[in-house]
Tab-separated table of C-alpha atoms in Angstrom:
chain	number	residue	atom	x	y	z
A	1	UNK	CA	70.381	94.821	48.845
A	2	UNK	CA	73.401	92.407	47.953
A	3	UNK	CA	75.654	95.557	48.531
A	4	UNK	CA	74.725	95.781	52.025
A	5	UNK	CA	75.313	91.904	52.716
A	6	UNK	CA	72.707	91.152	55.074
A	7	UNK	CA	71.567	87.750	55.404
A	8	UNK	CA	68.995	85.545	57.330
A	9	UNK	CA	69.282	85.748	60.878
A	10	UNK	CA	71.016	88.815	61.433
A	11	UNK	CA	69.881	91.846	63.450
A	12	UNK	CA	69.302	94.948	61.383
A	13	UNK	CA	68.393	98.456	61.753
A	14	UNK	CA	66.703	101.310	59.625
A	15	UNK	CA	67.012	104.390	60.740
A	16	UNK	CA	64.991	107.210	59.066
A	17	UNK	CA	63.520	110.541	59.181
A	18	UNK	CA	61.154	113.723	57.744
A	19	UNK	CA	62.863	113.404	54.567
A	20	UNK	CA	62.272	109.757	53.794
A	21	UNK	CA	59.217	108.732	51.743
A	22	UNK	CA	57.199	106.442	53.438
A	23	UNK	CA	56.473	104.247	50.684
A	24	UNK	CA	59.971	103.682	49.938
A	25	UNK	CA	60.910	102.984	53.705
A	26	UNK	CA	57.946	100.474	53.869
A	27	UNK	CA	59.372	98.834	50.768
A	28	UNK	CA	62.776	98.215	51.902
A	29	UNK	CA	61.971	97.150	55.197
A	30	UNK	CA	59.757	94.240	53.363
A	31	UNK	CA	62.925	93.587	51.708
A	32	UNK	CA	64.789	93.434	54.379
A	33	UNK	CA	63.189	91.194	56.253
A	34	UNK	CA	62.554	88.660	53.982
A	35	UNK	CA	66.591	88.705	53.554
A	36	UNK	CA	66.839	88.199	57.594
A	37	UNK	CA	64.206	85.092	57.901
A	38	UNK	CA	62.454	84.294	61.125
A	39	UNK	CA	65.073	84.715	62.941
A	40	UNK	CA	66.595	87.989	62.327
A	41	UNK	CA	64.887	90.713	63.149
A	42	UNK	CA	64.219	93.985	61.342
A	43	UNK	CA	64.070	97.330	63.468
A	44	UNK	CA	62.890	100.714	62.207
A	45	UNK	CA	63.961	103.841	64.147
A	46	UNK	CA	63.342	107.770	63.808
A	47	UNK	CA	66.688	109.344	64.180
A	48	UNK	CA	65.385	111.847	66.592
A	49	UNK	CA	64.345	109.182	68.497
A	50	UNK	CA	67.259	107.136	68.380
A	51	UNK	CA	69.211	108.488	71.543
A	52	UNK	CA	65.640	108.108	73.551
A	53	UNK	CA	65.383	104.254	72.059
A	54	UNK	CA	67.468	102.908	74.988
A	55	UNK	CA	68.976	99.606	72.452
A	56	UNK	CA	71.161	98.113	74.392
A	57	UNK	CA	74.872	98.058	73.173
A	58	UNK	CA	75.753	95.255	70.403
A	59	UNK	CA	72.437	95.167	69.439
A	60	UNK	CA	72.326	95.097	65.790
A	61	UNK	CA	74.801	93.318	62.919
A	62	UNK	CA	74.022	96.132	60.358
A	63	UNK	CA	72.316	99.745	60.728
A	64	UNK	CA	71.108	101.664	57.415
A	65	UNK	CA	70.684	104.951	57.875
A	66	UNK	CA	69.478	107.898	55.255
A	67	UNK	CA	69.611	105.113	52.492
A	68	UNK	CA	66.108	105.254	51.557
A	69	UNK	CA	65.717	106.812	48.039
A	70	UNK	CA	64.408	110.633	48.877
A	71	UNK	CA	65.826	110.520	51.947
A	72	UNK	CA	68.487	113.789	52.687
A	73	UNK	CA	69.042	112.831	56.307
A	74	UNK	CA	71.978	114.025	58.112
A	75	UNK	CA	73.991	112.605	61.020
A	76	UNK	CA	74.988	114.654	63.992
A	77	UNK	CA	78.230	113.337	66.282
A	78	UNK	CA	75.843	112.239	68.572
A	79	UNK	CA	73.885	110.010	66.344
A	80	UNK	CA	77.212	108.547	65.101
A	81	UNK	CA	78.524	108.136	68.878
A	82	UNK	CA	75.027	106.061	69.396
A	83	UNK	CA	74.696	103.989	66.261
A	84	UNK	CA	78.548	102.848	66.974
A	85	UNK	CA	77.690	102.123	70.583
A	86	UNK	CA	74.659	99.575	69.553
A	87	UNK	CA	76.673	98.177	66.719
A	88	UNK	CA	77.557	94.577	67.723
A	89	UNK	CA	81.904	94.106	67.295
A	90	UNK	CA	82.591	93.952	63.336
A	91	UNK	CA	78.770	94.688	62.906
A	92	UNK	CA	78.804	97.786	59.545
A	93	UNK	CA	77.170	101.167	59.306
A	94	UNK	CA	75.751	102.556	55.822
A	95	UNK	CA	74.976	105.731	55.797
A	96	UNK	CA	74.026	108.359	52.700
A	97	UNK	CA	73.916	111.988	53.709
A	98	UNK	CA	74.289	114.822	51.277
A	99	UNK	CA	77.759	116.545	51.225
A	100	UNK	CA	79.562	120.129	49.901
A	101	UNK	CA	81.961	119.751	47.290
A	102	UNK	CA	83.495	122.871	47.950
A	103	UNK	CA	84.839	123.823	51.377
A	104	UNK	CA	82.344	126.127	53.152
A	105	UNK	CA	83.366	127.678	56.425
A	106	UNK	CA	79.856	127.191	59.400
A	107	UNK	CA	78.532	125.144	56.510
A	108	UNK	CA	75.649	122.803	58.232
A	109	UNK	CA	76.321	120.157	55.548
A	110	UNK	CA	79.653	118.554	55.659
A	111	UNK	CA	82.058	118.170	53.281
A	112	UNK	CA	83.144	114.065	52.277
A	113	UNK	CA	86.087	114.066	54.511
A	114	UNK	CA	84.668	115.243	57.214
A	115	UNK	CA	81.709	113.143	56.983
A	116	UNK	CA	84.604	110.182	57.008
A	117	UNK	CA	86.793	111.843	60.036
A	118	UNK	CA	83.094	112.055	61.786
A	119	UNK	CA	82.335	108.361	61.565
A	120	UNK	CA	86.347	107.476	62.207
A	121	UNK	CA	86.219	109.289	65.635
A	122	UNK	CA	82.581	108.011	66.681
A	123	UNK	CA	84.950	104.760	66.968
A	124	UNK	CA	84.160	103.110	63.771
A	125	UNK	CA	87.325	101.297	61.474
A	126	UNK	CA	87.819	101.125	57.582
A	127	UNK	CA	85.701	103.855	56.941
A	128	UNK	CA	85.281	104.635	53.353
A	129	UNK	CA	83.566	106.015	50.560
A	130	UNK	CA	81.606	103.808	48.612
A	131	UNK	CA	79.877	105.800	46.335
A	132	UNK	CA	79.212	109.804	45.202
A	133	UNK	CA	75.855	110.799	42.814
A	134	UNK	CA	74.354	113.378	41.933
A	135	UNK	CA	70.749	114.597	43.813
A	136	UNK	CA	67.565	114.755	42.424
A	137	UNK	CA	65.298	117.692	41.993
A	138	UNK	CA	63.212	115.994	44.889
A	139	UNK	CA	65.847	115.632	47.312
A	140	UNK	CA	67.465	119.311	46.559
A	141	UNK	CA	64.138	120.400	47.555
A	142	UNK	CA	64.266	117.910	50.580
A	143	UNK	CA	67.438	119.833	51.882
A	144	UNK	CA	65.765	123.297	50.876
A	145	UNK	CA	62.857	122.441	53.171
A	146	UNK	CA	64.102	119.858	56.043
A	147	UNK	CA	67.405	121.902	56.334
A	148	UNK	CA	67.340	124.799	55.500
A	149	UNK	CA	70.126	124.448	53.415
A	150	UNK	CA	70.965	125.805	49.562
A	151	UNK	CA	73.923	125.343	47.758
A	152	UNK	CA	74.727	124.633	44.005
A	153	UNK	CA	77.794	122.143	45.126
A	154	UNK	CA	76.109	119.772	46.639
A	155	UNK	CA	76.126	115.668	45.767
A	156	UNK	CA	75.237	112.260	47.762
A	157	UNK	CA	77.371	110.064	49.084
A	158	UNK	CA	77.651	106.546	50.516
A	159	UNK	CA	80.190	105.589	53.265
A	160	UNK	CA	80.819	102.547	55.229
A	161	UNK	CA	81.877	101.992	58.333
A	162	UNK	CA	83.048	98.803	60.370
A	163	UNK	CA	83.080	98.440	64.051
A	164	UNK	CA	86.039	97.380	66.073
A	165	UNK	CA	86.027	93.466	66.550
A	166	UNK	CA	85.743	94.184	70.700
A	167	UNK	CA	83.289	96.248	72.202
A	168	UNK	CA	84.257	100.235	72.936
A	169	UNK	CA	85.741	100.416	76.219
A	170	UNK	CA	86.879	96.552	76.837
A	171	UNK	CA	90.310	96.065	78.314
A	172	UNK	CA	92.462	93.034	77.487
A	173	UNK	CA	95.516	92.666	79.348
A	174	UNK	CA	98.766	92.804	77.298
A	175	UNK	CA	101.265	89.941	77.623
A	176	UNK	CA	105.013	92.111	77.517
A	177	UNK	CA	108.065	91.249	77.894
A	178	UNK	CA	109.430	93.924	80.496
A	179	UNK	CA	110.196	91.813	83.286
A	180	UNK	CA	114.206	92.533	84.481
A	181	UNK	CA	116.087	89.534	84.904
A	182	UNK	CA	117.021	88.415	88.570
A	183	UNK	CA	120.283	90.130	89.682
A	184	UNK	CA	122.470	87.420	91.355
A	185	UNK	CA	122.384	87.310	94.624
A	186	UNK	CA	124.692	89.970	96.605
A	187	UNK	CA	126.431	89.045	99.438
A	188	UNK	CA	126.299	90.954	103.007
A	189	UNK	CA	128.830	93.013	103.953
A	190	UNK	CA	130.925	91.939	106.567
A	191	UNK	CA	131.796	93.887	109.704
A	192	UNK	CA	135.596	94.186	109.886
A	193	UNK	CA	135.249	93.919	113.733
A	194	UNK	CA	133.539	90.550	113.187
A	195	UNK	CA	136.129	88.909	110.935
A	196	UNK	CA	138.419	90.356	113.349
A	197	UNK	CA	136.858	88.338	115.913
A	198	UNK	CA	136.413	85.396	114.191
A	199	UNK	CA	139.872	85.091	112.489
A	200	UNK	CA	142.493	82.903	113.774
A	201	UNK	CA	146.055	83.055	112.722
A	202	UNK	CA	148.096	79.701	111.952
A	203	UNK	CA	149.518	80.337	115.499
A	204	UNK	CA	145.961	80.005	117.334
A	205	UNK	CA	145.616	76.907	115.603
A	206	UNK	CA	147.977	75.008	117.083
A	207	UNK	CA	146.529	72.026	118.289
A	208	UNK	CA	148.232	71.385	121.722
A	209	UNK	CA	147.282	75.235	122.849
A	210	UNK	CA	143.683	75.487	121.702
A	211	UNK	CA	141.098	74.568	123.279
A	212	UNK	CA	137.053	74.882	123.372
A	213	UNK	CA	136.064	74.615	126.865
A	214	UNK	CA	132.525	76.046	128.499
A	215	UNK	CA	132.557	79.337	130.167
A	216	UNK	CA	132.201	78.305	134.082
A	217	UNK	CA	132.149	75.765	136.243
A	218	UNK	CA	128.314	74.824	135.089
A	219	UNK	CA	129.243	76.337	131.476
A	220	UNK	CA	125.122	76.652	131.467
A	221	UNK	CA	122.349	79.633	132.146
A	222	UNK	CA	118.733	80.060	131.643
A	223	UNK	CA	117.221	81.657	128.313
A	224	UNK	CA	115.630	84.724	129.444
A	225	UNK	CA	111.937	84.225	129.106
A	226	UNK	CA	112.238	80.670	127.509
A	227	UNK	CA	113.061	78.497	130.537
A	228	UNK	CA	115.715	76.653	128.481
A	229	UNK	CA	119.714	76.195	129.184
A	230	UNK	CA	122.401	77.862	126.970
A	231	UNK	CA	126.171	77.840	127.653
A	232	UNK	CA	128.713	80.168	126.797
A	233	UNK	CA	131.739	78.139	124.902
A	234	UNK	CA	134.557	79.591	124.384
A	235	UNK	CA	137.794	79.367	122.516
A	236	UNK	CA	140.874	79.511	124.741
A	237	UNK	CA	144.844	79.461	123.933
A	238	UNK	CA	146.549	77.791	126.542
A	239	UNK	CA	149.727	79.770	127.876
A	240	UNK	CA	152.624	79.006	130.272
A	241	UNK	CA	150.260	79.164	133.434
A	242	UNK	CA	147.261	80.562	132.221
A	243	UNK	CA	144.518	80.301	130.118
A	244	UNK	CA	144.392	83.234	127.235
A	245	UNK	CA	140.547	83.677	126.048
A	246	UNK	CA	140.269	84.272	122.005
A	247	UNK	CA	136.619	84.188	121.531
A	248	UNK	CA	133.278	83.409	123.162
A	249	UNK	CA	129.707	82.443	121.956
A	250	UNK	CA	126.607	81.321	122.905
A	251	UNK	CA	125.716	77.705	121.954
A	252	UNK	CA	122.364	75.711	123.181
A	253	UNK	CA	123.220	73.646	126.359
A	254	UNK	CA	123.901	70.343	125.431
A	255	UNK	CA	125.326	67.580	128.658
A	256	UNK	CA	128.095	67.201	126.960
A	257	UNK	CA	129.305	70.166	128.001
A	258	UNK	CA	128.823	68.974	132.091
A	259	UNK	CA	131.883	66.981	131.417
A	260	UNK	CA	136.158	68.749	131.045
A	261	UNK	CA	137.601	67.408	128.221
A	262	UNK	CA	140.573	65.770	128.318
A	263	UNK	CA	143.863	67.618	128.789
A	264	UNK	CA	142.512	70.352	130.715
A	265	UNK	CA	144.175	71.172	133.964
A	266	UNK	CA	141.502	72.042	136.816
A	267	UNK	CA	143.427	74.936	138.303
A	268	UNK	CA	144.001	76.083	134.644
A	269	UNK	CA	139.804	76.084	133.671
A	270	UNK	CA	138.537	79.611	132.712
A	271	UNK	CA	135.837	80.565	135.316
């Protein structure tokens, strides 16, 4: 019993069937449950039953299976698929099962490999083979009569089988580095008609011929729809007797702009 290292408190199963001696499954479920203690618990299922058991997933630490002495049981996908699904995460599986030696095409007993590639895609990990023997006249009569089965290559084995440490079908979300790296930021084109517009030469600078003066008398209007003042202000070049307009744009109304400033003819004030 060391072998299968079960101790107190853990959660085991013992799944048998036709071919197992009763005696000997009544004997090592005594064992086994004076191993677990008062609180583990010991649970013996029929593998026909098994599917029709309902266990609910993680259920049990360790499940035995066909490892009664006499016992020639063997272990369909399906069974495997179950007894992985009510394994708790890094709960075991031992199994025994009689295999072929030699490779037998339709053969209803499986070769060793197989047996392992079975339990590997039924989602068990570090599946191995523990141990191979030899049968005894009892239990080549067991697969004669409970399988149908005859062969003169056939031994016992023993493989283990470990359950992922997460339960089959969890999702974890993975922590990668893929993230692209901010691109700088990229400047908006600008309109060539707009720097146009806004670009004075060292000419329009000059100080005594440039002037920003409101559009109007008023230099004021009403928003549309707001109810508030704007004015149009505009950038003029004085000339020899006239006023030569270089820009305009819309600024809010402030009172300032009630007033002329300074320097700026009447007759000479863009209307």
């Amino acid at each position: 019993m060391a072998d299968y290292g079960i101790s107190a408190g853990q959660f085991v199963a013992v799944v048998w069937d036709q071919s197992s001696p009763l005696e000997a499954l009544k004997d090592l479920v005594d064992k086994l449950q004076k191993l677990t203690g008062d609180e583990g618990q010991v649970s013996v299922e029929n593998i026909n039953q098994l599917l029709k058991s309902a266990h609910k997933e993680s259920s049990f630490d360790i499940i035995l299976s066909g490892v009664i002495p006499g016992s020639t049981t063997l272990h369909s996908t399906e069974i495997l698929a179950e007894m992985a699904r009510i394994l708790r995460p890094g709960g075991c599986l031992f199994l025994r099962e009689p295999v072929e030696t030699a490779v037998v095409n339709n053969s209803k007993v499986r070769t060793t490999s197989k047996l392992c590639s079975a339990l590997t895609l039924s989602g068990l990990v570090e599946v191995k083979e523990l141990q191979q023997e030899s049968l005894s006249p009892k239990e080549i009569q067991s697969v004669q009569e409970h399988l149908g089965y005859q062969s003169d290559n056939l031994l016992s084995v023993h493989i283990t089988g470990k359950k992922p440490n997460f339960e089959v079908g969890s999702s974890s979300q993975l922590k990668l580095s893929l993230a692209k790296k901010a691109s700088p930021p990229v400047k908006p084109a600008v309109d060539p008609a707009a720097a146009k517009l806004w670009t004075l030469s060292a000419n329009d600078m000059e100080d005594e011929s440039v002037h920003l003066w409101p559009r109007g008398r008023t230099g004021k209007r009403e928003v549309k729809g707001t109810g508030e003042l704007s004015a149009q202000v505009g950038l003029w070049k004085l000339l020899p007797g006239r006023c030569f307009p270089l820009c305009q744009l819309p600024l809010p109304w402030h009172a300032s702009l009630q007033a002329w400033g300074a320097g700026a003819p009447e007759q000479q004030q863009p209307q």
